[in-house]
Each structure stands twice: as structure tokens, then as C-alpha cells.
PDB file of C-alpha atoms in Angstrom:
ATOM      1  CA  UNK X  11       0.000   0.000   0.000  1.00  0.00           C
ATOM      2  CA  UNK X  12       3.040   2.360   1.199  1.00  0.00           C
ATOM      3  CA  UNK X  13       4.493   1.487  -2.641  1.00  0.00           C
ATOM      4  CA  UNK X  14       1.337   2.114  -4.598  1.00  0.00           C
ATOM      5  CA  UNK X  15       0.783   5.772  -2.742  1.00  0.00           C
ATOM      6  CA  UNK X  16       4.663   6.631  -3.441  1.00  0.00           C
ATOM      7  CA  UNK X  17       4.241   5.458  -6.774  1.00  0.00           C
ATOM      8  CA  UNK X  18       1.393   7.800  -7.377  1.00  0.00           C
ATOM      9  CA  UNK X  19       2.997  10.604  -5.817  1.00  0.00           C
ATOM     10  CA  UNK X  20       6.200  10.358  -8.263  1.00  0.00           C
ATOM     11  CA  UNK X  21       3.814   9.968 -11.031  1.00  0.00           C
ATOM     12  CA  UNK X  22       2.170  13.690 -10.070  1.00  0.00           C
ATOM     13  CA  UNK X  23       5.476  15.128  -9.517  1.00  0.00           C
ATOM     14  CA  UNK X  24       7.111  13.884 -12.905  1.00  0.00           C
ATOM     15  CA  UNK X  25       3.548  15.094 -14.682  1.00  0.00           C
ATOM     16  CA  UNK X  26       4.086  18.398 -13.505  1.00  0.00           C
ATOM     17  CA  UNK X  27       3.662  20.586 -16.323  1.00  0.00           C
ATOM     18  CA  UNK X  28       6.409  21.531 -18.891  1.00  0.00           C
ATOM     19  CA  UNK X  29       6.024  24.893 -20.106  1.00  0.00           C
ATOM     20  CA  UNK X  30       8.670  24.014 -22.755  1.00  0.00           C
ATOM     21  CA  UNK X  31       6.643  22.931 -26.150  1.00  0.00           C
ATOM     22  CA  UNK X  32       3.191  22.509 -27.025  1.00  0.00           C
ATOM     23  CA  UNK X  33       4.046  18.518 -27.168  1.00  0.00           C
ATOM     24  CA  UNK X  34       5.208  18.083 -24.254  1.00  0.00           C
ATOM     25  CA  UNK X  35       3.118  19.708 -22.341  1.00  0.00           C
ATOM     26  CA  UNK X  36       0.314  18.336 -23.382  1.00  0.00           C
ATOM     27  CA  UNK X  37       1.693  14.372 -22.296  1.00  0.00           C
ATOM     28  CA  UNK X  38       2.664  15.715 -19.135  1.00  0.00           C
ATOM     29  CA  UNK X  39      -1.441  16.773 -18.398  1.00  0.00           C
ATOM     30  CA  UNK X  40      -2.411  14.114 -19.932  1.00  0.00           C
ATOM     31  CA  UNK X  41      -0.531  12.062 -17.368  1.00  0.00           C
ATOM     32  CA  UNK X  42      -1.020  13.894 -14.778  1.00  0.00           C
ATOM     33  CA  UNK X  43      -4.440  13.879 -15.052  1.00  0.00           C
ATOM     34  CA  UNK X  44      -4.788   9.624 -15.391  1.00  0.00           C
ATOM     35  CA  UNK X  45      -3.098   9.978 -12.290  1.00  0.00           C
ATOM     36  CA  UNK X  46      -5.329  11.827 -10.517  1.00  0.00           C
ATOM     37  CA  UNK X  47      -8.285   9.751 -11.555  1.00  0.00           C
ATOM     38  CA  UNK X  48      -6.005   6.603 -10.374  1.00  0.00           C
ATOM     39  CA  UNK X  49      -5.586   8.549  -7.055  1.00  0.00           C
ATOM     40  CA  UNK X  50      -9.538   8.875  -6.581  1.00  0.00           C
ATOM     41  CA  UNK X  51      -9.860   5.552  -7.758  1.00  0.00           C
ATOM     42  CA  UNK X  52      -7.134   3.866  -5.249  1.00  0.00           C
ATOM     43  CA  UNK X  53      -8.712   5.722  -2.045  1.00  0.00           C
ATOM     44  CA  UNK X  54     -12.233   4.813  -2.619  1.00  0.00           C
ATOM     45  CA  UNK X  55     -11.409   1.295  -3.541  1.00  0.00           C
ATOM     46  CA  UNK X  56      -9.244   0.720  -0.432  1.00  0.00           C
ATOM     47  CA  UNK X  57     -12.529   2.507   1.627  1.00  0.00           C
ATOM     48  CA  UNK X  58     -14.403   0.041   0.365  1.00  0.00           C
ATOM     49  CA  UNK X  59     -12.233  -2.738   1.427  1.00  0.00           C
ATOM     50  CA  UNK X  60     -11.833  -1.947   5.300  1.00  0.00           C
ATOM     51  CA  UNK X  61     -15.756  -1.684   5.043  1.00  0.00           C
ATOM     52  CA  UNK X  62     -16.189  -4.971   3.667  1.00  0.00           C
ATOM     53  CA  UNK X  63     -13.516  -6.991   5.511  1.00  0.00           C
ATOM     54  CA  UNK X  64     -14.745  -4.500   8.566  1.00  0.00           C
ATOM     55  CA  UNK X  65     -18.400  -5.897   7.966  1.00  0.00           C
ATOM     56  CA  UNK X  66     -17.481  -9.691   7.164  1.00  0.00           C
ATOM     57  CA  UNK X  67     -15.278 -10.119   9.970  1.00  0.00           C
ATOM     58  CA  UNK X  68     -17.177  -8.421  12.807  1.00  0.00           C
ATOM     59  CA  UNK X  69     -19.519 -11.479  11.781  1.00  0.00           C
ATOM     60  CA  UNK X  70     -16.869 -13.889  12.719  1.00  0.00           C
ATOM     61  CA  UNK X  71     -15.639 -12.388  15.704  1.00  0.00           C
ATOM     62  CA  UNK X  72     -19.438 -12.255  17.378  1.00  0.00           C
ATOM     63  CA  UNK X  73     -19.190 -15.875  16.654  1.00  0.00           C
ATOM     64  CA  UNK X  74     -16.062 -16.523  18.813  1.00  0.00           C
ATOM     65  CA  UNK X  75     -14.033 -16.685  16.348  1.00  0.00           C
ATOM     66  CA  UNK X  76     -10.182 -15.952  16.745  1.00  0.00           C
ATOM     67  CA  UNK X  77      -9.910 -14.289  20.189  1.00  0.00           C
ATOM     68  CA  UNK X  78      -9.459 -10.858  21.700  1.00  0.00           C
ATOM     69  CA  UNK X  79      -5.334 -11.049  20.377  1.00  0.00           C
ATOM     70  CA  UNK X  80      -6.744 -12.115  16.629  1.00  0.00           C
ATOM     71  CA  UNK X  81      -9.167  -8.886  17.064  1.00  0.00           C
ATOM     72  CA  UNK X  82      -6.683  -6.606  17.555  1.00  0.00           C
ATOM     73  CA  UNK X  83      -4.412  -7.364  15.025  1.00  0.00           C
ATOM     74  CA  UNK X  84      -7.342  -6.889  12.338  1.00  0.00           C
ATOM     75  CA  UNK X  85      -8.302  -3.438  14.336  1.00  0.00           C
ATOM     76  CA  UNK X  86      -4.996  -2.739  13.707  1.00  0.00           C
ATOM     77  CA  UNK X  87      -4.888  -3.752  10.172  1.00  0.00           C
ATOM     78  CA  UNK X  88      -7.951  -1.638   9.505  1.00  0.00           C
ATOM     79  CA  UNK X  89      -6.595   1.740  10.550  1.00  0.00           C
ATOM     80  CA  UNK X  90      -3.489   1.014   8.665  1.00  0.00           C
ATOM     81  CA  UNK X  91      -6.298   0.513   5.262  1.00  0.00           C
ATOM     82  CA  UNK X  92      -7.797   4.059   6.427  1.00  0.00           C
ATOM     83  CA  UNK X  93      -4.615   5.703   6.871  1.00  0.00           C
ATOM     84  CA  UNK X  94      -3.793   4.464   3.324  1.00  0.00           C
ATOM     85  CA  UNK X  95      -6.858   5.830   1.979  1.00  0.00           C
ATOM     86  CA  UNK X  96      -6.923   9.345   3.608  1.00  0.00           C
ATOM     87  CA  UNK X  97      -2.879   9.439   2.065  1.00  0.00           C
ATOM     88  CA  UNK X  98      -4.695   9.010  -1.054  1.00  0.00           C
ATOM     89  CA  UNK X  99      -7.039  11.770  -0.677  1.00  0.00           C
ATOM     90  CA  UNK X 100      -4.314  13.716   0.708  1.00  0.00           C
ATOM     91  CA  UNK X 101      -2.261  13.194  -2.621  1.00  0.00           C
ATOM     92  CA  UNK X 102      -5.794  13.960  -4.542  1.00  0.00           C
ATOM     93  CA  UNK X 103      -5.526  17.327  -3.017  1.00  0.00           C
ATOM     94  CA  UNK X 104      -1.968  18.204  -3.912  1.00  0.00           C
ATOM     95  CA  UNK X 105      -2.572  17.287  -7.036  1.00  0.00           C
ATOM     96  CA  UNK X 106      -5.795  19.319  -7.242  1.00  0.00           C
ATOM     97  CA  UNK X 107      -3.825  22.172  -5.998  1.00  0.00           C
ATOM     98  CA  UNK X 108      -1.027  21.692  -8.541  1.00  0.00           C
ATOM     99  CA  UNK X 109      -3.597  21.769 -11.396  1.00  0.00           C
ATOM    100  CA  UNK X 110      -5.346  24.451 -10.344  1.00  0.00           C
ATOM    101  CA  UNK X 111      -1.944  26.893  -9.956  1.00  0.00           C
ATOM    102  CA  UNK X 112      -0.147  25.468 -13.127  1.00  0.00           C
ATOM    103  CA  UNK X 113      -2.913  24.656 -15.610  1.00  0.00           C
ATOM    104  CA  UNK X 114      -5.899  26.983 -14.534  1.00  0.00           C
ATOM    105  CA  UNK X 115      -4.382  30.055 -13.181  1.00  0.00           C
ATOM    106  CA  UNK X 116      -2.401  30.528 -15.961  1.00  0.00           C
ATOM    107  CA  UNK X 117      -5.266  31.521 -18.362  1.00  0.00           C
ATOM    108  CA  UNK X 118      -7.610  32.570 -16.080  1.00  0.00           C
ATOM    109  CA  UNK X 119      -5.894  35.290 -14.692  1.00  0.00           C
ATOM    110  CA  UNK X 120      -5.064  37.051 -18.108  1.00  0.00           C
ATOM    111  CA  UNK X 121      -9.063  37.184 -18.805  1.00  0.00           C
ATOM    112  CA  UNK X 122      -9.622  38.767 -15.348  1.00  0.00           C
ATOM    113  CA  UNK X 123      -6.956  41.197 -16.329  1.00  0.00           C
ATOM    114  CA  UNK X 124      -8.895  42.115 -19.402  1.00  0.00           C
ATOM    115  CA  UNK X 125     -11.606  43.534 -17.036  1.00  0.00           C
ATOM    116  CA  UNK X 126      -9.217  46.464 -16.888  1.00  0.00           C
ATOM    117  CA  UNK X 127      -9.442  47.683 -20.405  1.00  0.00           C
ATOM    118  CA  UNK X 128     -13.444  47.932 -20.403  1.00  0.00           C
ATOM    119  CA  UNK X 129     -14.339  51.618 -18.726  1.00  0.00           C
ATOM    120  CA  UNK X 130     -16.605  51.723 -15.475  1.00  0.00           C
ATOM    121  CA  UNK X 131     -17.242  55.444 -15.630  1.00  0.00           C
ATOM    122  CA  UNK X 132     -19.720  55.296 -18.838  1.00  0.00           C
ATOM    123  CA  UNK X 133     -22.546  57.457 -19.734  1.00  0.00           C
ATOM    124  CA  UNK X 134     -26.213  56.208 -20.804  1.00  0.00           C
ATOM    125  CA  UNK X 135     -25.378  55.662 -23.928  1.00  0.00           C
ATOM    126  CA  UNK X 136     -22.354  53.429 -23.634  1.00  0.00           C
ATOM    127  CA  UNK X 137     -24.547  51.722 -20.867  1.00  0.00           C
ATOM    128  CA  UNK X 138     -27.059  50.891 -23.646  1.00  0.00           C
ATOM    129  CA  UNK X 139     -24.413  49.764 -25.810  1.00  0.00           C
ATOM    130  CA  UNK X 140     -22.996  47.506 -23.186  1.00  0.00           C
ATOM    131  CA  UNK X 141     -26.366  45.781 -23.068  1.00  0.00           C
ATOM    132  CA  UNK X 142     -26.325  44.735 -26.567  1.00  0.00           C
ATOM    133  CA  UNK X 143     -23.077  44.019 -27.226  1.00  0.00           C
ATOM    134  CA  UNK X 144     -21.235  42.981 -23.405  1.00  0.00           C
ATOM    135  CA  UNK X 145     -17.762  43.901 -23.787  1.00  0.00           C
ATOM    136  CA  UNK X 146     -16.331  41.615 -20.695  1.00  0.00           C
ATOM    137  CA  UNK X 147     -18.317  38.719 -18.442  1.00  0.00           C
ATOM    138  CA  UNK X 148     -19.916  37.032 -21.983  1.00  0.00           C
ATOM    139  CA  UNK X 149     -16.320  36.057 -23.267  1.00  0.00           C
ATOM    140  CA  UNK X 150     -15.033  35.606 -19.934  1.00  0.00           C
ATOM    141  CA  UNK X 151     -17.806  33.081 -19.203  1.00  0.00           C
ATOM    142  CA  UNK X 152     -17.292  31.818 -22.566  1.00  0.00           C
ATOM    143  CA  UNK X 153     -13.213  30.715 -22.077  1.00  0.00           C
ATOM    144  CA  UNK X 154     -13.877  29.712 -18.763  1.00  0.00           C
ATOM    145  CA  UNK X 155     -16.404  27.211 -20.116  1.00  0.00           C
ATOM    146  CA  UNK X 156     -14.165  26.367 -23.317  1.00  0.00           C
ATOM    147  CA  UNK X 157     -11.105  25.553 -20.974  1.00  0.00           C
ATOM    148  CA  UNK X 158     -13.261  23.508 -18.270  1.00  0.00           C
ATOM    149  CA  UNK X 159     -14.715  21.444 -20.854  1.00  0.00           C
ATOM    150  CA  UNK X 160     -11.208  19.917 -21.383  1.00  0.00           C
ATOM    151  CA  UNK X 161     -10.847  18.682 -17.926  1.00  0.00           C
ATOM    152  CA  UNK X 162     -14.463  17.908 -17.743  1.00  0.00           C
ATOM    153  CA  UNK X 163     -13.964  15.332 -20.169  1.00  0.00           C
ATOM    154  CA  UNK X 164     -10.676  14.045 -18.606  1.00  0.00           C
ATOM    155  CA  UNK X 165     -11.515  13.643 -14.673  1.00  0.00           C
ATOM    156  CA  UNK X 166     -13.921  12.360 -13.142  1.00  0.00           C
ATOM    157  CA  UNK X 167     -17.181  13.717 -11.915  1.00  0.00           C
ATOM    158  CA  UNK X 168     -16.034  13.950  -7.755  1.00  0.00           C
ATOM    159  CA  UNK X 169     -12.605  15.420  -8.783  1.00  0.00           C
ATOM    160  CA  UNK X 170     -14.141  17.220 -12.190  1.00  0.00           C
ATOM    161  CA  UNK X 171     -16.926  19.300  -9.409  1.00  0.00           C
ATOM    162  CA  UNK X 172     -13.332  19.455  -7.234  1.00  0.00           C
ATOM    163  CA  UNK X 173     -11.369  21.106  -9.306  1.00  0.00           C
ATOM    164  CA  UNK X 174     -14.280  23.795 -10.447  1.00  0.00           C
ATOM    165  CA  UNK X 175     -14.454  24.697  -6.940  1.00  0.00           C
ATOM    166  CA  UNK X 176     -10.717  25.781  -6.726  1.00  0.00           C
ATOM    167  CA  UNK X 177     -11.493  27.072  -9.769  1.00  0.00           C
ATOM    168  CA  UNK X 178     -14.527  29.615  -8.654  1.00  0.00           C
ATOM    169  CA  UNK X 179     -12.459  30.312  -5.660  1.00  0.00           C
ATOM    170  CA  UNK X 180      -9.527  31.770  -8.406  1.00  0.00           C
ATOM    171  CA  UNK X 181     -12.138  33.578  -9.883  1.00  0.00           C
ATOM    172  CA  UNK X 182     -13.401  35.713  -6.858  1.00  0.00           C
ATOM    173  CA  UNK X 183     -10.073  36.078  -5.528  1.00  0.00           C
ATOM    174  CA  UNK X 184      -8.544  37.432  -8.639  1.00  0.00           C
ATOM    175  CA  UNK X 185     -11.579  39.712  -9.617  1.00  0.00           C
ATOM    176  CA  UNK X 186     -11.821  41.511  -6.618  1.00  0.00           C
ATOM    177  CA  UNK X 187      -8.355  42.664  -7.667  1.00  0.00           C
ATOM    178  CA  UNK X 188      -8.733  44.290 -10.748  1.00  0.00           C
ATOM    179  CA  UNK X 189     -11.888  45.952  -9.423  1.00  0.00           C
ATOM    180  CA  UNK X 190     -10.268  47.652  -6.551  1.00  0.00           C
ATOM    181  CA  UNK X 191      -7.605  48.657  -9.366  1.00  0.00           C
ATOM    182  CA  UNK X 192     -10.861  50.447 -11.450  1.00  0.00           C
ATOM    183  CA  UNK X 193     -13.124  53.285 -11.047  1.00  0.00           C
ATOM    184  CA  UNK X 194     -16.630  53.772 -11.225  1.00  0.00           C
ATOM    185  CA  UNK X 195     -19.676  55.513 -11.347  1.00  0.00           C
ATOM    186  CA  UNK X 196     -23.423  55.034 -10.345  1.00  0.00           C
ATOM    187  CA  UNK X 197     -23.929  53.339 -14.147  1.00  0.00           C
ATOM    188  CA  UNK X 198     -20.327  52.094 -13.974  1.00  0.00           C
ATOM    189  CA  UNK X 199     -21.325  50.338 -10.441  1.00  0.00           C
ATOM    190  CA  UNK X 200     -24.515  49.017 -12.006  1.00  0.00           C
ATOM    191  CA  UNK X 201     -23.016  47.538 -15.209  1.00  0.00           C
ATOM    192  CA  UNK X 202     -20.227  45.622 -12.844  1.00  0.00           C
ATOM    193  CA  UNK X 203     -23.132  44.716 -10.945  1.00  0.00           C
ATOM    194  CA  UNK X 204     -24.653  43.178 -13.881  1.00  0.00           C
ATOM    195  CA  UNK X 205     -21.533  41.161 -15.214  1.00  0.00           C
ATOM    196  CA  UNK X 206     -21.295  39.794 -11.381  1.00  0.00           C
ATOM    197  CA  UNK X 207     -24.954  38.278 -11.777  1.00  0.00           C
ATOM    198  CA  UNK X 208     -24.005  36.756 -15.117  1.00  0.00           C
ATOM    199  CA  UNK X 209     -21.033  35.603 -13.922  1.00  0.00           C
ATOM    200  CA  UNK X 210     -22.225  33.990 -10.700  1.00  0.00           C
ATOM    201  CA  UNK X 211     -25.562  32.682 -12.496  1.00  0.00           C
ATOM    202  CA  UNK X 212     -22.982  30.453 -14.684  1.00  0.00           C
ATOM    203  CA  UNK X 213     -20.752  28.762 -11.835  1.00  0.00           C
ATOM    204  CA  UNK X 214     -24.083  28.140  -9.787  1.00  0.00           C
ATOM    205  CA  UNK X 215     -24.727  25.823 -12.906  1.00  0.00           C
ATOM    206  CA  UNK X 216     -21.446  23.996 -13.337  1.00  0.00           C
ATOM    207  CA  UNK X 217     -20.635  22.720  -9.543  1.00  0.00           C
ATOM    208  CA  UNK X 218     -22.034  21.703  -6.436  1.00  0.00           C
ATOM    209  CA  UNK X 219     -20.365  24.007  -4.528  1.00  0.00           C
ATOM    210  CA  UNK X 220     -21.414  27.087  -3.064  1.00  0.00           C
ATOM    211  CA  UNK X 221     -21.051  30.310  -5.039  1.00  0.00           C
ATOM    212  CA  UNK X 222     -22.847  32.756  -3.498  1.00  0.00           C
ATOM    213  CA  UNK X 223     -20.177  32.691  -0.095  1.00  0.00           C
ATOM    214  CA  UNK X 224     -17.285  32.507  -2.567  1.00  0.00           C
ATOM    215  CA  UNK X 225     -18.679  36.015  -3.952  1.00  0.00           C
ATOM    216  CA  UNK X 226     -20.102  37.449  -0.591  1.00  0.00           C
ATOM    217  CA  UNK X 227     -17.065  40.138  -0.719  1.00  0.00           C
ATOM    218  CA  UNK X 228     -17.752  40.935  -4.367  1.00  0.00           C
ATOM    219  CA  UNK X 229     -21.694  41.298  -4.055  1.00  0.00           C
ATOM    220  CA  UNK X 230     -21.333  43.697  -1.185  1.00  0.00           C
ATOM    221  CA  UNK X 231     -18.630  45.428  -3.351  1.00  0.00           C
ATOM    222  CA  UNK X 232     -21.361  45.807  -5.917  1.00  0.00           C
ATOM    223  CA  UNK X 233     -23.720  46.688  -3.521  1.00  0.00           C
ATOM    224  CA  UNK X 234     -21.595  49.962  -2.720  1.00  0.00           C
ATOM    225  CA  UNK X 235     -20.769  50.518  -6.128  1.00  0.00           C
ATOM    226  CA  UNK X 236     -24.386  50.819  -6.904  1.00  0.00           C
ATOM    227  CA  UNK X 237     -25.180  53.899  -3.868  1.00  0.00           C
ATOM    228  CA  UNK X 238     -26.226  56.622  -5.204  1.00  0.00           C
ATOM    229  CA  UNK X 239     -24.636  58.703  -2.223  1.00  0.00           C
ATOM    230  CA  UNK X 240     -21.989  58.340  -0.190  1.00  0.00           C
ATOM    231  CA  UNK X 241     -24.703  57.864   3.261  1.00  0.00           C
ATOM    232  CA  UNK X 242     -26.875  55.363   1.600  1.00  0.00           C
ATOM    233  CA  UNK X 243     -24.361  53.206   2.791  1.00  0.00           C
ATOM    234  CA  UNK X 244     -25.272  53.588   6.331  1.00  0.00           C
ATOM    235  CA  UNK X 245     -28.854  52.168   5.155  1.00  0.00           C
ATOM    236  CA  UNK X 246     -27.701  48.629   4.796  1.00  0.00           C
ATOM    237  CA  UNK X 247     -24.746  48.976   8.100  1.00  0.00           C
ATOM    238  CA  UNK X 248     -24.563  48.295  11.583  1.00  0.00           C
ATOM    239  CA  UNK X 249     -27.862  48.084  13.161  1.00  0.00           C
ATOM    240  CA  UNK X 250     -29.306  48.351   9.485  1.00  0.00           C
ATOM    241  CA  UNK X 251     -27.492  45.275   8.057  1.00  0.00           C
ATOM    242  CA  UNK X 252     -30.368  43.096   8.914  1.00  0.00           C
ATOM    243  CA  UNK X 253     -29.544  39.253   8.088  1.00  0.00           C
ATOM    244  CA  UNK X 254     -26.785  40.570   6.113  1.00  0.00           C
ATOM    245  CA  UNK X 255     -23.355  39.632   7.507  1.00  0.00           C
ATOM    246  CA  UNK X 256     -20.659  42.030   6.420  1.00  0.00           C
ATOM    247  CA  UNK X 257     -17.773  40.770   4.639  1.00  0.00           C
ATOM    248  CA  UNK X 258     -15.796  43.771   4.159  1.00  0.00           C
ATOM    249  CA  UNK X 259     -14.562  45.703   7.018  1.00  0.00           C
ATOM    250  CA  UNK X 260     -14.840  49.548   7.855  1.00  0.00           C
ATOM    251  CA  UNK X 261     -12.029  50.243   5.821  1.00  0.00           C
ATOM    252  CA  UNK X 262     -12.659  48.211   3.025  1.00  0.00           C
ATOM    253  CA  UNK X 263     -16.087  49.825   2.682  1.00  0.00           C
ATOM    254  CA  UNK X 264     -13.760  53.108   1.898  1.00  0.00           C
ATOM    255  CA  UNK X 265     -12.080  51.768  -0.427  1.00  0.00           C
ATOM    256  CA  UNK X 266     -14.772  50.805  -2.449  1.00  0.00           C
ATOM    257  CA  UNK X 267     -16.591  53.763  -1.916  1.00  0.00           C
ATOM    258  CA  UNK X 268     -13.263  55.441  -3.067  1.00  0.00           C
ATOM    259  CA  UNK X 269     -13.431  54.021  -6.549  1.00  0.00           C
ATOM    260  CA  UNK X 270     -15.987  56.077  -7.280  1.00  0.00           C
ATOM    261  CA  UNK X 271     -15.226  58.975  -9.231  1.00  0.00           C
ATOM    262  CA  UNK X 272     -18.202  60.965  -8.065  1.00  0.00           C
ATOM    263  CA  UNK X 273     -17.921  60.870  -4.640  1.00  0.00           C
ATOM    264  CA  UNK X 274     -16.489  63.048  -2.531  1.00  0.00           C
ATOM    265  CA  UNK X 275     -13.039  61.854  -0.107  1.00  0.00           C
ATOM    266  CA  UNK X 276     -14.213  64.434   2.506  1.00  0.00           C
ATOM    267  CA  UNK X 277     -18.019  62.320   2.458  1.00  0.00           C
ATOM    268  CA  UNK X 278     -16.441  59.264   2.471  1.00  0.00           C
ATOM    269  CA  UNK X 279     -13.525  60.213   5.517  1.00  0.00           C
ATOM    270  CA  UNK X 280     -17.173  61.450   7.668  1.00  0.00           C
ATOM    271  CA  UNK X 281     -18.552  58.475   7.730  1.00  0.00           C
ATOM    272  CA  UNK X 282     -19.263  56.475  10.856  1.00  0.00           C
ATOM    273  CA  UNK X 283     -18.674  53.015  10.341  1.00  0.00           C
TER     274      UNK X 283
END
């Protein structure tokens, strides 16, 4: 068992990702991602096997068969099998982690980026334009969905669902940091808040996990984006806030608030938060 999880673990580190030729790179996912399935595979097999020997033999032993000393070796045995397996899911993760920073990353982060080069301070007329012809979330979605499709038809389902949730978690992280590098204003904040809908609407459909708490920070970004004054904010704060659990702190509310161009700094340093 010891062999078969060091075996696997050489076989993630030598398919780590060659950024040297399209050729080669493209063997070393493809390994790499067999692997991974054999991981998944190798952990849920031997958790079936301590359950079944675990079942079978607790039969036996009711019947007086082998003694107390025979007992404790199999106890013994069986927590060396779930050790085994949680190495395995322990390896899964690494591995998850590795694809995610070498294979996603990569190209996700350069279509975040291009959120910078689409204005935020926009009259009604570019707002109307916007509408028709999106100039950021409907390609972003678009890649996102092109590149996932690739792994989707690679992994399995349980490491497939996995892998989109380190993926959504890239997203948010990443986004929040180009929009604290932009500026806004009241149409600005409600076109953002637009492309966050459409954006979150498609990851709710392509994983189990939770979006919503992944984009908490973002929403109530958009939220404050979307004031028309600087004081609304004091509406949905403190005693206000209602079920709503803030994400950002004090400070962070400023910043945000700070990104737009139409608000004052001497509003924003008054407030009371």
C-alpha cells in the first residue's frame, strides 16, 4: 500500500507541467491527469475494502471466532487501510492544488486582467451599448467554459466538481483585484453589478459548490458601487445590516466607496462606520 501511494505521488510530480513545447506539455497533463483519476480511484477502492472486511469479519468475531489477540491485530490492520486511503485523498488534493496553480491560473488570470481595459465610468449611452453588445463577463464566461470542458472530459465527476471549486475560488479572488484597481460611477457600479450576476448565475450551474459565499465580498462590493450617495451606505450597516453579515470591514467599505469617481473623499472620511 506504502508502494502504490509513493508510486502515485512520483507519477504527479514527474507530470508536472512543462512549459517548454506545445508537445510536451500536453503528455505531461495528460498524465497527470490519469493519475489523478487513479488517485480517486485507489482511495475509494481501499474505503471500500476496510468496510467490507470490517463488515465480514465483525460477523466472525461475534461468533467466537479468533480471540481478543486475533481482534486486535485486524483493528490494527484496519486503521493502517484508512490511513492508506486518507494518504490518497491527501495526494488527490496536492494534485488538485497543482492543477489548479499550473494549468488553470495561468489563463484565467489574463481574462480577469482584461476587465481592466473595459471603462466603469460610462454614460447612458455606452450603458445601452454595453447591453447589446457585453464587452467583458460574456467572453469571460465563454473561455472559462471552453477551458473547463477539457478537464471535464478528462476527470472524473467527484474530482471534475473538485477542481471547479478551486477554480470559482480563483475567480473571486482574482476579480476583486482588478476591481479595486478600477473606477466607477453610479452606471459604472450598475453595469459591474450586472456582469457579477451573469457571472455567478454560470458557476451556480457547473458545480455543487457554493457560489454565493465565494462572492459574498464581491456582491457587497457591488452593492456599494451601486449607492447613489456616499450615506446610503449607512442604510444597509450596523444596526441596518439586517440578516446581512458584512464581509468587508470599515475600511474596506472606503475603499470601495473610493473608486468612485463621483464621490467626494471628505463624504467618504465622515462616515461612521
Amino acid at each position: 500500500m506504502t508502494s502504490a501511494v509513493n508510486i502515485m505521488h512520483s507519477s504527479l510530480q514527474q507530470g508536472k507541467f512543462d512549459t517548454k513545447g506545445i508537445e510536451s506539455t500536453d503528455e505531461a497533463k495528460l498524465s497527470f491527469l490519469v493519475t489523478l483519476n487513479n488517485v480517486e480511484v485507489c482511495s475509494e477502492n481501499i474505503s471500500t475494502l476496510k468496510k467490507t472486511l470490517e463488515s465480514d469479519c465483525t460477523k466472525l468475531f461475534s461468533q467466537g471466532i479468533g480471540g481478543e489477540q486475533a481482534q486486535a491485530k485486524f483493528d490494527s490492520c484496519l486503521s493502517d487501510l484508512a490511513a492508506v486511503s486518507n494518504k490518497f485523498r491527501d495526494l488527490l488534493q496536492e494534485g488538485l492544488a497543482e492543477l489548479n496553480s499550473s494549468a488553470v491560473k495561468p489563463q484565467v488570470q489574463p481574462w480577469i486582467n482584461t476587465f481592466l481595459s473595459v471603462s466603469h465610468s460610462i454614460e447612458e449611452e455606452e450603458f445601452n451599448d454595453y447591453e447589446a453588445n457585453d464587452p467583458w463577463v460574456q467572453q469571460f464566461i465563454l473561455n472559462l467554459e471552453q477551458q473547463m470542458a477539457e478537464f471535464k472530459a478528462s476527470l472524473s465527476p467527484v474530482i471534475y466538481d473538485s477542481l471547479t471549486g478551486l477554480m470559482t475560488s480563483l475567480v473571486a479572488v482574482e476579480l476583486e483585484k482588478v476591481v479595486l484597481k478600477s473606477t466607477f460611477n453610479r452606471l459604472g457600479g450598475l453595469q459591474f453589478d450586472k456582469e457579477l450576476r451573469s457571472l455567478i448565475a454560470y458557476l451556480t450551474t457547473v458545480t455543487t459548490w457554493t457560489i454565493r459565499d465565494k462572492f459574498a465580498r464581491l456582491s457587497q462590493m457591488a452593492t456599494i458601487l451601486n449607492l447613489e450617495r456616499v450615506t446610503e451606505i449607512l442604510d444597509y450597516w450596523g444596526a441596518n445590516s439586517g440578516p446581512l453579515t458584512w464581509r468587508l470591514t470599515p475600511a474596506e467599505v472606503r475603499q470601495v466607496l473610493a473608486l468612485r469617481i463621483d464621490f467626494r473623499n471628505e463624504d467618504i472620511k465622515r462616515l461612521r462606520l
